Coordinates of C-alpha atoms in Angstrom, one line a residue:
X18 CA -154.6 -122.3 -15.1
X19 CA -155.8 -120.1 -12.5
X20 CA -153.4 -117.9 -9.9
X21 CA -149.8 -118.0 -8.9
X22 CA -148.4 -115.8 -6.3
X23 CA -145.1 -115.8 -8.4
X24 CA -144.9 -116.6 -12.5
X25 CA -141.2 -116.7 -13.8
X26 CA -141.3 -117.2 -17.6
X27 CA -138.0 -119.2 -18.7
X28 CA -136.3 -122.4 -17.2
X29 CA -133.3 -121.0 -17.7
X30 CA -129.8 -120.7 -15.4
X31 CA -131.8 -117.4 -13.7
X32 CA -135.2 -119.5 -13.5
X33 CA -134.6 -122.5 -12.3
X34 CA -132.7 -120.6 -9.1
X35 CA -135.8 -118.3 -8.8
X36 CA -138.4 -121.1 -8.6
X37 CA -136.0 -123.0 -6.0
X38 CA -135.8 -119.7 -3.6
X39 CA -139.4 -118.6 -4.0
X40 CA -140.7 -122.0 -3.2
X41 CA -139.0 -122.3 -0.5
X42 CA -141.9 -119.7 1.3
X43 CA -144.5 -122.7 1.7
X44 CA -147.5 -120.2 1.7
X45 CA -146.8 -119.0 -2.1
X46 CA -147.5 -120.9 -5.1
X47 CA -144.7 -120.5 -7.9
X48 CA -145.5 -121.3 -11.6
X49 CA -142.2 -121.9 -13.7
X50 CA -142.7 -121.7 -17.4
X51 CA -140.3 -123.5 -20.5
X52 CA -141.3 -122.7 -23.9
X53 CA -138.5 -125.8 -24.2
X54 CA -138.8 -129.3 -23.3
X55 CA -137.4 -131.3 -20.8
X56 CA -133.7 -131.8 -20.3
X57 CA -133.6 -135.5 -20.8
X58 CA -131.5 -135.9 -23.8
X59 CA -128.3 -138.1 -23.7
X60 CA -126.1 -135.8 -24.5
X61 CA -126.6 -133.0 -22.3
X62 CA -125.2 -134.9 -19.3
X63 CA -121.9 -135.6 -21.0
X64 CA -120.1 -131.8 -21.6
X65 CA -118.4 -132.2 -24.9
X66 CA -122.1 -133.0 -26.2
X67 CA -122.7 -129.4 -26.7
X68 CA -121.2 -130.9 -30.0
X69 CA -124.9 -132.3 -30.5
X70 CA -127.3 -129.9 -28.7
X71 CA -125.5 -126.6 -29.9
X72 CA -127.8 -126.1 -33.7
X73 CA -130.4 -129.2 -32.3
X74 CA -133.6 -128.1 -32.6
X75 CA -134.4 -130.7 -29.8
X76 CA -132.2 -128.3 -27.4
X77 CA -131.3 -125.4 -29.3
X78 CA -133.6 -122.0 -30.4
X79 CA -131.3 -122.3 -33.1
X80 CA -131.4 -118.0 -33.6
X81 CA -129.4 -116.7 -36.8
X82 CA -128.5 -113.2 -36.5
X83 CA -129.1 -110.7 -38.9
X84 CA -126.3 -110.5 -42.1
X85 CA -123.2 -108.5 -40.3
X86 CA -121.5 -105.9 -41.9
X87 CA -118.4 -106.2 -39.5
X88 CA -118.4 -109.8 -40.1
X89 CA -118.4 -109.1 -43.9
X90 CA -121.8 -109.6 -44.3
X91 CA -121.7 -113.3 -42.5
X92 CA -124.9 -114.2 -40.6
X93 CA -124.1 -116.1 -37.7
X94 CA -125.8 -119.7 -35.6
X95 CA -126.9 -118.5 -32.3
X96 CA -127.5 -120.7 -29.9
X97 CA -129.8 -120.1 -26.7
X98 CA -131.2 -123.1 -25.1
X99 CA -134.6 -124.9 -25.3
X100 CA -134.7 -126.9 -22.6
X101 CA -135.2 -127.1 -18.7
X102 CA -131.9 -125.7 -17.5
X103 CA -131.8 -122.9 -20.2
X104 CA -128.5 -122.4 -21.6
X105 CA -126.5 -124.0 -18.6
X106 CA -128.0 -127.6 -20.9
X107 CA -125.8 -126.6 -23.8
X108 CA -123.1 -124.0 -22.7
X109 CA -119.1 -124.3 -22.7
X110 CA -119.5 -125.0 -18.4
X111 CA -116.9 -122.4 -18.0
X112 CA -117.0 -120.5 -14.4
X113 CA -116.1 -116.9 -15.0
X114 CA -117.6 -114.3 -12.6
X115 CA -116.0 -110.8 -14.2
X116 CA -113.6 -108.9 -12.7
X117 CA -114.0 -106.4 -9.9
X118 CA -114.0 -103.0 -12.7
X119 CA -116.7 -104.8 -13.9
X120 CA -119.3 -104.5 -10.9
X121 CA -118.0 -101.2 -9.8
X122 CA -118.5 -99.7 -13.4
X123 CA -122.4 -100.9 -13.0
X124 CA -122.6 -98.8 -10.0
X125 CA -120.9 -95.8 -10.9
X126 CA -124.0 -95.7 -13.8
X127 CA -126.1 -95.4 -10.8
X128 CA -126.8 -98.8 -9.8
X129 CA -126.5 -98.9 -6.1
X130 CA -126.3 -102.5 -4.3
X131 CA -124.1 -103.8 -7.3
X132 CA -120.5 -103.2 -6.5
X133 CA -118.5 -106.2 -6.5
X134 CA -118.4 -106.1 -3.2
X135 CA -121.9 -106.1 -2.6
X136 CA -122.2 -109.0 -5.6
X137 CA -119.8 -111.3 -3.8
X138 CA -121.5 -112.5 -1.4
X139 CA -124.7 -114.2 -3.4
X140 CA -121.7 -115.7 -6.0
X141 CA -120.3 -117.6 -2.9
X142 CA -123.2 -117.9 -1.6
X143 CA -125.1 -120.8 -4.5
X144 CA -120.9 -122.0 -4.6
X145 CA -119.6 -125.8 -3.8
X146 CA -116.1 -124.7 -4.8
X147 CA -114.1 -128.5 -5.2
X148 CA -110.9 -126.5 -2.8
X149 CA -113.7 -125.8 -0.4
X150 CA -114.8 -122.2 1.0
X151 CA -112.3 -119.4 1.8
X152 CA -113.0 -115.9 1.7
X153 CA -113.7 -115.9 -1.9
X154 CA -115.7 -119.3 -2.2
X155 CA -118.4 -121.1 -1.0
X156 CA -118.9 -124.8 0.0
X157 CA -122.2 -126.6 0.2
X158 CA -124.1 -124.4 -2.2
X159 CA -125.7 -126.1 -5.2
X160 CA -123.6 -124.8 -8.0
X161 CA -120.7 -127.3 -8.1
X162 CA -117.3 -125.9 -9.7
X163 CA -114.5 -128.2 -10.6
X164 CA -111.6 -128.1 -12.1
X165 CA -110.5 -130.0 -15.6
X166 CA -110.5 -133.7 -15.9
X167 CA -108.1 -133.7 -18.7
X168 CA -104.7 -131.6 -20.1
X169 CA -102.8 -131.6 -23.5
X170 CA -99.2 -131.1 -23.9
X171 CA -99.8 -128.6 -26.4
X172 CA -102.1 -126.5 -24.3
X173 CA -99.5 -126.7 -21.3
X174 CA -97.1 -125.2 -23.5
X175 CA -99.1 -122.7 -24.2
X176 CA -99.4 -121.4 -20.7
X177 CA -95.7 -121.4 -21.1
X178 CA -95.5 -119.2 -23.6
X179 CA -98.1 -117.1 -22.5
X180 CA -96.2 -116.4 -19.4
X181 CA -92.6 -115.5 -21.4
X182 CA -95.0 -112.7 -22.8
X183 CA -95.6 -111.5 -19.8
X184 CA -98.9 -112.9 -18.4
X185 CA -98.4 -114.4 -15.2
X186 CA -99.3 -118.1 -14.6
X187 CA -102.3 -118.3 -12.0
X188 CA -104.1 -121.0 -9.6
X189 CA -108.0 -119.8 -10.8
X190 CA -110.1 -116.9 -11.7
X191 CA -112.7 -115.4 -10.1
X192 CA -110.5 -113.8 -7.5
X193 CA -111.7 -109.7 -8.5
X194 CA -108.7 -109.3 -10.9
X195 CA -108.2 -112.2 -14.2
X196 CA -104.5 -110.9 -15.0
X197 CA -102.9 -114.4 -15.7
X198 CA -103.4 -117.6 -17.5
X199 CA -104.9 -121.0 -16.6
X200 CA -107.0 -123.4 -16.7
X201 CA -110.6 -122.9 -16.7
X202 CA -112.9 -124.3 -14.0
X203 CA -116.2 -125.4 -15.1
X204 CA -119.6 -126.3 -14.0
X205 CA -119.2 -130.1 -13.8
X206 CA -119.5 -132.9 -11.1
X207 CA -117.7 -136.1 -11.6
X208 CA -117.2 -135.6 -14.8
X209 CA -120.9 -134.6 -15.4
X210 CA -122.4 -131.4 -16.2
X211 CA -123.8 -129.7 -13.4
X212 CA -126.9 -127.5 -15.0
X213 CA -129.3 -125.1 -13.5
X214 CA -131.7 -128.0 -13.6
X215 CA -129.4 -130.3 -11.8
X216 CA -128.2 -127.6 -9.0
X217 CA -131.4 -125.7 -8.2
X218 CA -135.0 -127.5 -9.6
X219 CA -134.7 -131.1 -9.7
X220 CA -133.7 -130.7 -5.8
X221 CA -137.1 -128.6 -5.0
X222 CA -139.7 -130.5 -7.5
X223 CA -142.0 -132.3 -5.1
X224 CA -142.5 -129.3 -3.7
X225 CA -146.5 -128.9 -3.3
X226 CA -146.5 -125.2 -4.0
X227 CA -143.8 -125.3 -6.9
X228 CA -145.2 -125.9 -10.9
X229 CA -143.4 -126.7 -13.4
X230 CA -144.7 -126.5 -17.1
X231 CA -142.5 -127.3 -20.0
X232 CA -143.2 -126.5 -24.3
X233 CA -145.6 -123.8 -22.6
X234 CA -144.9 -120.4 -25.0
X235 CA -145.4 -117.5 -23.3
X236 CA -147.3 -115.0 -26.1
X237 CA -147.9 -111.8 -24.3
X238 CA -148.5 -110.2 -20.4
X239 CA -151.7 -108.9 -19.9
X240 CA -152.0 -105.4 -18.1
X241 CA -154.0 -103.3 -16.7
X242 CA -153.8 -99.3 -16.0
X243 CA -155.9 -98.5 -12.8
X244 CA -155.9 -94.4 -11.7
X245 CA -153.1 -94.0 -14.1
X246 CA -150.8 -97.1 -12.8
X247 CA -149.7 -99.9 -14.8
X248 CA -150.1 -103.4 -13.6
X249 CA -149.2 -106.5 -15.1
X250 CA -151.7 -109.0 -14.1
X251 CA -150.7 -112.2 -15.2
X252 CA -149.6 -114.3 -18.9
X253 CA -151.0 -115.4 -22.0
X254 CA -149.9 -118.7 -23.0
X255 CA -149.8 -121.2 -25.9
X256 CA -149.0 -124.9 -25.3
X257 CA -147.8 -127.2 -27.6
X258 CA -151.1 -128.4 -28.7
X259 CA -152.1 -125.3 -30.1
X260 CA -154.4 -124.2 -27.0
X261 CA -153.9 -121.1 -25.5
X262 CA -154.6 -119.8 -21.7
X263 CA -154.3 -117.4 -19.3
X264 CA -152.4 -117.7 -15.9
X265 CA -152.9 -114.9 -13.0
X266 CA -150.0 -113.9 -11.1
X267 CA -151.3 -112.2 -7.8
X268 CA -147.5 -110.7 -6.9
X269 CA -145.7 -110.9 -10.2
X270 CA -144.5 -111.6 -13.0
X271 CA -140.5 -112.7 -13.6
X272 CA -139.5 -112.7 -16.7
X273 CA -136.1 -115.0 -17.1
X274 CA -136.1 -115.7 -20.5
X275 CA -132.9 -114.4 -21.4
X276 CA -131.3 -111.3 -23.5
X277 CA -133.5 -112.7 -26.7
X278 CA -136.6 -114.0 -24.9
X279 CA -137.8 -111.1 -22.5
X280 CA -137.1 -108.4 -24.8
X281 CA -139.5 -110.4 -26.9
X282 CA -141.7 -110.8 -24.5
X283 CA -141.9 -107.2 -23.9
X284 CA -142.4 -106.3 -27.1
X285 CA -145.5 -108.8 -28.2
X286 CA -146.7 -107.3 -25.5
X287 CA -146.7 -103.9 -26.4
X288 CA -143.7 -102.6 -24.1
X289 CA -140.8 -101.5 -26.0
X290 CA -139.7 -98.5 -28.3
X291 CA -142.9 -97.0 -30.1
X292 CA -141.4 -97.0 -34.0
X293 CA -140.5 -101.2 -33.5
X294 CA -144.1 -101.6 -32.4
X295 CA -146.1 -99.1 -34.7
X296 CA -144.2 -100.6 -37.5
X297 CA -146.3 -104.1 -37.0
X298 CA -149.3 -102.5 -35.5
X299 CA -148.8 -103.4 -32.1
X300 CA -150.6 -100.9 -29.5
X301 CA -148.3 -99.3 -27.5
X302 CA -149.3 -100.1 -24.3
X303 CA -146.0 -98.7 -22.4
X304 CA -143.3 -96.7 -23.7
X305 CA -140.2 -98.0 -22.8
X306 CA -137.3 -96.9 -25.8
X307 CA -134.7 -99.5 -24.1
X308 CA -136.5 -102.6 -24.6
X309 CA -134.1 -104.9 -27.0
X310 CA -131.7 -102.0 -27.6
X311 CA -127.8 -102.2 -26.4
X312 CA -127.1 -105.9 -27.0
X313 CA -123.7 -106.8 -26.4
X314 CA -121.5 -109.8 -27.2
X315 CA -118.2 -110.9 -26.8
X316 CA -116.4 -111.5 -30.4
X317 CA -113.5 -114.1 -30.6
X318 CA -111.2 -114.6 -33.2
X319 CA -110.3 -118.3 -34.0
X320 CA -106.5 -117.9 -35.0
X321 CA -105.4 -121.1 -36.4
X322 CA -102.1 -122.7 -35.9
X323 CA -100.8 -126.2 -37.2
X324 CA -98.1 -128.1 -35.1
X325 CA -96.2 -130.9 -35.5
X326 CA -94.5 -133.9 -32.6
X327 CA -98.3 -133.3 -30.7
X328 CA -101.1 -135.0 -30.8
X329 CA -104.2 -132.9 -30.4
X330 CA -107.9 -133.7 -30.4
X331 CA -108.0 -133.6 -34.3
X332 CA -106.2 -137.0 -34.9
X333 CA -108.2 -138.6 -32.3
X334 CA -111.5 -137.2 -33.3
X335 CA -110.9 -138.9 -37.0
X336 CA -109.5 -141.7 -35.6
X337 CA -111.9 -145.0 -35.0
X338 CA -109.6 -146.4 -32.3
X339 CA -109.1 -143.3 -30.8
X340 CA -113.1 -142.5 -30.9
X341 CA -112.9 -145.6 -28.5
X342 CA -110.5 -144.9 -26.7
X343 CA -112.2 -141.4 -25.6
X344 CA -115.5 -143.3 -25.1
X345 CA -114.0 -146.0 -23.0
X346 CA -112.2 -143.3 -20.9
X347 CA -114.9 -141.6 -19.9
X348 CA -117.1 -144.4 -19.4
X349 CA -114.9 -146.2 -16.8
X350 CA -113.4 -143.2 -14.8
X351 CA -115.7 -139.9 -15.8
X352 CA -111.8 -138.3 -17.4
X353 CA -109.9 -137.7 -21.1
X354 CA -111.6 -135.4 -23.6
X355 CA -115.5 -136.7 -23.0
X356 CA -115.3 -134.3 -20.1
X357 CA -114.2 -130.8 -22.1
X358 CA -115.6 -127.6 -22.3
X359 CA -115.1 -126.2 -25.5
X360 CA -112.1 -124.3 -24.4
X361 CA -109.5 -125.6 -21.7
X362 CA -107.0 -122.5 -21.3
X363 CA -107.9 -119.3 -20.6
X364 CA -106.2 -116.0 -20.4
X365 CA -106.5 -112.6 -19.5
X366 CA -104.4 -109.0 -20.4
X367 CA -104.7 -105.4 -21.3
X368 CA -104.6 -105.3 -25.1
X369 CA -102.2 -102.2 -24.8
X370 CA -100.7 -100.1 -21.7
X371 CA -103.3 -97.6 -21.3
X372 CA -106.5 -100.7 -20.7
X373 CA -107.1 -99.8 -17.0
X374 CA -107.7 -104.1 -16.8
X375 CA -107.1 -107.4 -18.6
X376 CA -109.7 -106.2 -21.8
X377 CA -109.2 -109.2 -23.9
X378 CA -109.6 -112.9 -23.1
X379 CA -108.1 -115.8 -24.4
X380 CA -109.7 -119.6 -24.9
X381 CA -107.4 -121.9 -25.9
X382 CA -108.7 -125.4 -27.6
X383 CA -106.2 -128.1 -28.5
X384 CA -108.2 -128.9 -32.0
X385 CA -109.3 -126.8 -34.9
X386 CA -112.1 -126.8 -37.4
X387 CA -113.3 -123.9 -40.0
X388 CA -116.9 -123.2 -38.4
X389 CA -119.1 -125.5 -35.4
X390 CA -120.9 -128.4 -36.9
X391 CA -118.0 -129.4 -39.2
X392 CA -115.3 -132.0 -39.0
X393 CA -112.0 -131.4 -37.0
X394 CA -108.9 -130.6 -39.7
X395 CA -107.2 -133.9 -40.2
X396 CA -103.6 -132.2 -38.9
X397 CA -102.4 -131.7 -35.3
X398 CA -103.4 -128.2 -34.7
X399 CA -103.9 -125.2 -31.8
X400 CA -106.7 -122.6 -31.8
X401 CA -106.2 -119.8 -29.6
X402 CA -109.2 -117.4 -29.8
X403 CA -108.9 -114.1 -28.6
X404 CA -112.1 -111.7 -27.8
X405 CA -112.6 -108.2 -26.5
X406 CA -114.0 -108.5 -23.0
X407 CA -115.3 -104.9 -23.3
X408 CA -117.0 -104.1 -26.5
X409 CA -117.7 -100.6 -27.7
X410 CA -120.5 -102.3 -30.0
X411 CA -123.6 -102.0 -29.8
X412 CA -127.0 -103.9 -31.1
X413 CA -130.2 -105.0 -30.6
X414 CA -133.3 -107.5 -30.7
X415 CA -136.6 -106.2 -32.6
X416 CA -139.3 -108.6 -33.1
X417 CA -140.2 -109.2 -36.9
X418 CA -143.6 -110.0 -36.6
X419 CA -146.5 -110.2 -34.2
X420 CA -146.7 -113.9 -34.1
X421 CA -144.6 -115.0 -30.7
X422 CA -143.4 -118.0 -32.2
X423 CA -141.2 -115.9 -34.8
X424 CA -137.6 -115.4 -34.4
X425 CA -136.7 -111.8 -33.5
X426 CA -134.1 -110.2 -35.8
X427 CA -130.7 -110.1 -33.7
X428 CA -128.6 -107.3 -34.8
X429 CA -124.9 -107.3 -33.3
X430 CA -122.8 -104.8 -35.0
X431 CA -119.6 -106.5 -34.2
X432 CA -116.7 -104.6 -34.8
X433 CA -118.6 -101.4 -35.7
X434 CA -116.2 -98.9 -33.8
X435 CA -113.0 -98.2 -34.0
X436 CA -112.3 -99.0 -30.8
X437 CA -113.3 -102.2 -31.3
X438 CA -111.8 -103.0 -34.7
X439 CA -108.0 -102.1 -32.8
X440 CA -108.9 -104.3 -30.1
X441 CA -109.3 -106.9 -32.6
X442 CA -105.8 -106.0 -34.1
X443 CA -104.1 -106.0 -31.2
X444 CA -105.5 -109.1 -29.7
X445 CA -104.3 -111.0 -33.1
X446 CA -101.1 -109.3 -32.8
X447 CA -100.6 -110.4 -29.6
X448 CA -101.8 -113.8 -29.9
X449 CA -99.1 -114.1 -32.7
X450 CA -96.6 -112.9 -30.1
X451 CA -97.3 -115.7 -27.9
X452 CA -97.4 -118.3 -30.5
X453 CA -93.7 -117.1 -31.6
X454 CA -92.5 -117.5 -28.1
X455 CA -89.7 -120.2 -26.9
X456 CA -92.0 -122.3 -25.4
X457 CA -93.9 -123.5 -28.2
X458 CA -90.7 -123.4 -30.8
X459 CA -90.4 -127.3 -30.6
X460 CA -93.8 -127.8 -32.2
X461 CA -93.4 -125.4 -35.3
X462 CA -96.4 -123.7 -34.8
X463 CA -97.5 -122.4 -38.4
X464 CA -100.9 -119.7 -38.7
X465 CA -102.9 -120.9 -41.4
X466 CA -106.1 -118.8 -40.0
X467 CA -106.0 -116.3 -41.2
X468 CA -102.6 -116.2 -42.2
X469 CA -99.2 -114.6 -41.6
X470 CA -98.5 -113.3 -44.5
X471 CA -101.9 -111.1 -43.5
X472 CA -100.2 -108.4 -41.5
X473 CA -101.3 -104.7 -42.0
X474 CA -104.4 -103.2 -40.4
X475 CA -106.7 -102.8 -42.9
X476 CA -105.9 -107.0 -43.8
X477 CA -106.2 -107.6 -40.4
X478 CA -110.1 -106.2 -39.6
X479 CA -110.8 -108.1 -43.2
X480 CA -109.9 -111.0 -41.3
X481 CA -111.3 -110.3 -37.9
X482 CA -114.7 -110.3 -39.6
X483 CA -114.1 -113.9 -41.6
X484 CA -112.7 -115.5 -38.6
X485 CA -115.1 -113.6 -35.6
X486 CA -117.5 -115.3 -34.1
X487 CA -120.0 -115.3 -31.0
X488 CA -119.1 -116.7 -27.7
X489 CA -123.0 -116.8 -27.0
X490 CA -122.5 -113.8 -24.3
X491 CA -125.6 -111.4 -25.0
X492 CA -126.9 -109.3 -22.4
X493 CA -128.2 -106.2 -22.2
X494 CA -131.5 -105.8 -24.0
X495 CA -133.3 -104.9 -20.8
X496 CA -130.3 -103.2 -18.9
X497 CA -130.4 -101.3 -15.3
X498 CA -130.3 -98.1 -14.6
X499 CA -131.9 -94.7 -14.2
X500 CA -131.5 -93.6 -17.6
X501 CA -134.0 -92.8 -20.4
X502 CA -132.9 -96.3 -22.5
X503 CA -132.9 -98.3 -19.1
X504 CA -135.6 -100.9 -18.9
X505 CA -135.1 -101.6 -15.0
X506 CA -134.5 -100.0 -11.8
X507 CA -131.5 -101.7 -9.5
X508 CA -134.1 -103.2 -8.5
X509 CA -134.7 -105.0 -11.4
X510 CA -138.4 -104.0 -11.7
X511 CA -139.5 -102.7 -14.9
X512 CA -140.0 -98.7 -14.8
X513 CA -143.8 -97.8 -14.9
X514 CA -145.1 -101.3 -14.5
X515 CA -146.3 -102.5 -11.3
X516 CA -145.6 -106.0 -10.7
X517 CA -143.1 -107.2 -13.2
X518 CA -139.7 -107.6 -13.0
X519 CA -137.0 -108.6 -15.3
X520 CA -134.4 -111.3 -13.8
X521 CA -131.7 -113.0 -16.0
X522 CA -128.8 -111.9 -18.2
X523 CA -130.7 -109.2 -20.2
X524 CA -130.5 -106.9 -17.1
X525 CA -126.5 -106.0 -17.6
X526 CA -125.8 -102.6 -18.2
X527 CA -122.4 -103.8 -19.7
X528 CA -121.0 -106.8 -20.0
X529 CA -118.6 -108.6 -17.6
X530 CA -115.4 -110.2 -18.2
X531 CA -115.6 -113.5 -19.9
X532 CA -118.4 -115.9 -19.5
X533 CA -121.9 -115.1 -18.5
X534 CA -123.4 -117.8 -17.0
X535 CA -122.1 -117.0 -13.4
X536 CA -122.9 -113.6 -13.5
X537 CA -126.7 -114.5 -14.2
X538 CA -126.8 -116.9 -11.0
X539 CA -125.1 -114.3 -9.0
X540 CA -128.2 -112.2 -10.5
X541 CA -130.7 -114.5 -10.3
X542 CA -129.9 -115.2 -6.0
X543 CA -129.9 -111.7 -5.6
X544 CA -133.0 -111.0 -7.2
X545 CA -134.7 -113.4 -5.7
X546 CA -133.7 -111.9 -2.5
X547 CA -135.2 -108.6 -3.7
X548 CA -138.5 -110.3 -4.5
X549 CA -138.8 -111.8 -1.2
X550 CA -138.3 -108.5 0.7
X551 CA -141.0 -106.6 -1.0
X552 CA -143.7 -108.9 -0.1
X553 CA -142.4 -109.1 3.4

């Protein structure tokens, strides 16, 4: 395939912006690699069908992670995306940036450039905010953020009650502090999800010096050492049909393939902590103990509550007419329940007086079902899921074998600190305080997950891990810093290796308040920035 000034490996949320601001330089060549296919399924445009690409091997990597002790031994679906756009194809749509604490806590580990001060600017920056621009929002930039097409009663009143427990009722998010409750703003236009693809490649594609290669698996980088520097010159790759190649890159590499995929990467390659490698012969051709270690997630807890005098998606989900209904809806004006995120209602507090910030996070879904993939209950019901924005935690990825199509074991360790285990407790006790409140007394809200007769600590961790499940936040596994586990500089190049740098959520020291996907654009403009000002 010859030479590329630029290679970025993964079409994700971070990649697809890369390849857009790289190519804008006309006297570069980009090469963008997918692993995936192409984003041209039917149900990827229409945002509740993450119902259908969410476990599709057509869109979905369809990762399980390793058997969890602090889920009781449960091994969990999780998803990453495996198509052009990356997870933005499949994900809940939800626009959360982080708080302020967040950034600020990345620079106080030495980071410099990353205070949220200094990170505002690129978020606004890629923004087309549906208010238009004000000193926290941008207008005209190709990341399009609306607000909900559709509301429930039920979900209303739980703002209601949120508030009579003391959590203020607020416009948006995104504003440096998430105190309050609200609805959640998503990636969407029209009705339409607004993808990576959509916002930054398909704009930029007849582009002469911009490639684009999809179901091309990256299997290794190829370096060099030259008067005791490292150098990566360029990738080996393996296409669908079985071929394999090699692709030059004559500035560097980018790796964007995610908190699973560039860990990985680095790995196969011989980058990465010296025991993982040894242990399936793999030369160690840089030491680097960080690679796939301190993999963070966010947990939520799906607390289930039936109600009664509401409807709620379940009745119309099972109901032909109402099937209809929702279809026709949506086809004629882009609104109703076609157009939802997974969650609708968000909130944010401190789980107890001494959090510093809002630490736990509520989404709020006017429908219940025991696990994803399975039919919604046949009763009117409320699930309010809370999760621990700031896990104590810690995981990792490890490749299991040397063969690059192999999934890499994905070890969590949810809920493995006691910090963590009375977050979870605290967050369910809460959540019950809310659901007891005035507001929602009219609709007899009754917990049936996991229970109320489930009440002392010990019961309630027991049930943490039944009910806990992944948001599909990692990051991490190649995080930032100046310490001996860090993987990158703040610069986001890989220590020791000339040439390579690491560019997409995997890069996060720790992880930010609620949703990822912003963060890693915000990431993703600013690195490209980076990349352009080394080479002049």
């Amino acid at each position: 395939m010859g030479e590329f000034d630029y290679v970025i490996v993964g079409a994700g949320s971070a990649g697809c912006l890369l390849a857009n601001r790289l190519s804008a330089d006309k006297d570069v060549r980009v090469l963008l690699l997918e692993a995936g296919g192409r984003d041209d399924y039917f149900w990827i445009d229409i945002p509740v069908g993450y119902l259908y690409t969410i476990g599709n091997p057509r869109t979905d990597w369809c990762y399980r992670t390793e058997p969890d002790p602090g889920l009781n031994g449960r091994s969990l679906l999780y998803a990453r995306g495996k198509v052009l756009g990356g997870c933005s194809s499949i994900n809940a749509m939800i626009y959360m940036r982080g708080q302020k604490s967040d950034y600020d806590q990345w620079t106080a580990l030495g980071n410099r450039g990353w205070s949220w001060e200094e990170v505002l600017p690129y978020f606004i920056r890629v923004e087309d905010y549906a208010h238009g621009a004000d000193d926290l929002h941008g207008a005209g930039g190709e990341l399009r953020v609306e607000d909900p097409r559709v509301s429930w009663e039920i979900v209303d009143a739980w703002r209601e009650a949120a508030a009579e427990c003391g959590i203020p009722k607020v416009q948006e998010f995104n504003r440096g502090d998430n105190f309050g409750v609200a609805y959640f703003q998503m990636n969407q236009r029209r009705g339409v999800r607004w993808s990576a693809t959509k916002a930054f490649l398909r704009p930029v594609l007849k582009r002469p010096n911009l490639t684009v290669r999809t179901n091309v698996h990256v299997t290794r980088l190829r370096l060099e050492t030259r008067e005791g520097l490292k150098r990566v010159l360029g990738v080996e790759l393996r296409a669908a049909n079985g071929e394999s190649a090699f692709v030059g890159a004559r500035r560097e590499v980018i790796l964007a393939a995610g908190a699973i995929g560039s860990p990985q990467i680095l790995q196969l390659s011989g980058i990465g902590r010296g025991e993982t490698l040894a242990a399936l012969d793999i030369p160690v051709q840089h030491e680097l103990p960080g690679v796939g270690e301190n993999l963070q997630d966010h947990l939520q807890i799906r607390m289930m509550y039936r109600v009664q005098g509401v409807r709620t998606l379940n009745e119309r989900a099972n109901s032909l007419l109402g099937k209809l209904a929702m279809g026709l809806e949506y086809l004629v004006f882009r609104t109703g329940p076609l157009t939802m995120p997974p969650s609708q209602m968000g909130a944010f507090a401190r789980s107890d007086p001494s959090q510093p910030t809002p630490n736990i996070e509520w989404h709020v879904q006017p429908l219940s079902l025991d696990r994803f993939g399975e039919p919604l209950h046949p009763f009117p019901a409320i699930t309010p899921s809370v999760c621990n924005l700031r896990p104590t935690s810690r995981g990792h990825v490890r490749i299991k074998s040397r063969d690059p199509l192999a999934h890499p074991a994905i070890m969590l360790n949810y809920l493995s600190t006691d910090v963590d285990r009375k977050v979870a407790m605290d967050g369910m006790r809460f959540t019950r305080r809310i659901m007891a409140a005035r507001a929602l007394a009219k609709y007899q809200p009754e917990e049936f997950k996991p229970g109320a007769e489930i009440t002392d600590d010990a019961a309630l961790v027991r049930a943490a891990g039944d009910l806990g499940t992944t948001i599909f936040h990692p990051i991490g596994t190649c995080k930032m810093g100046n310490d001996p586990d860090s993987v990158v500089d703040d610069k986001l190049r890989v220590h020791g290796i000339q040439g390579l740098r690491v560019i997409d959520a995997s890069v996060m020291p720790l992880i930010t308040s609620g949703n990822t996907n912003a963060p890693t654009t915000m990431i993703a403009e600013k690195g490209a920035e980076m990349v352009r000002s080394s080479w002049g």
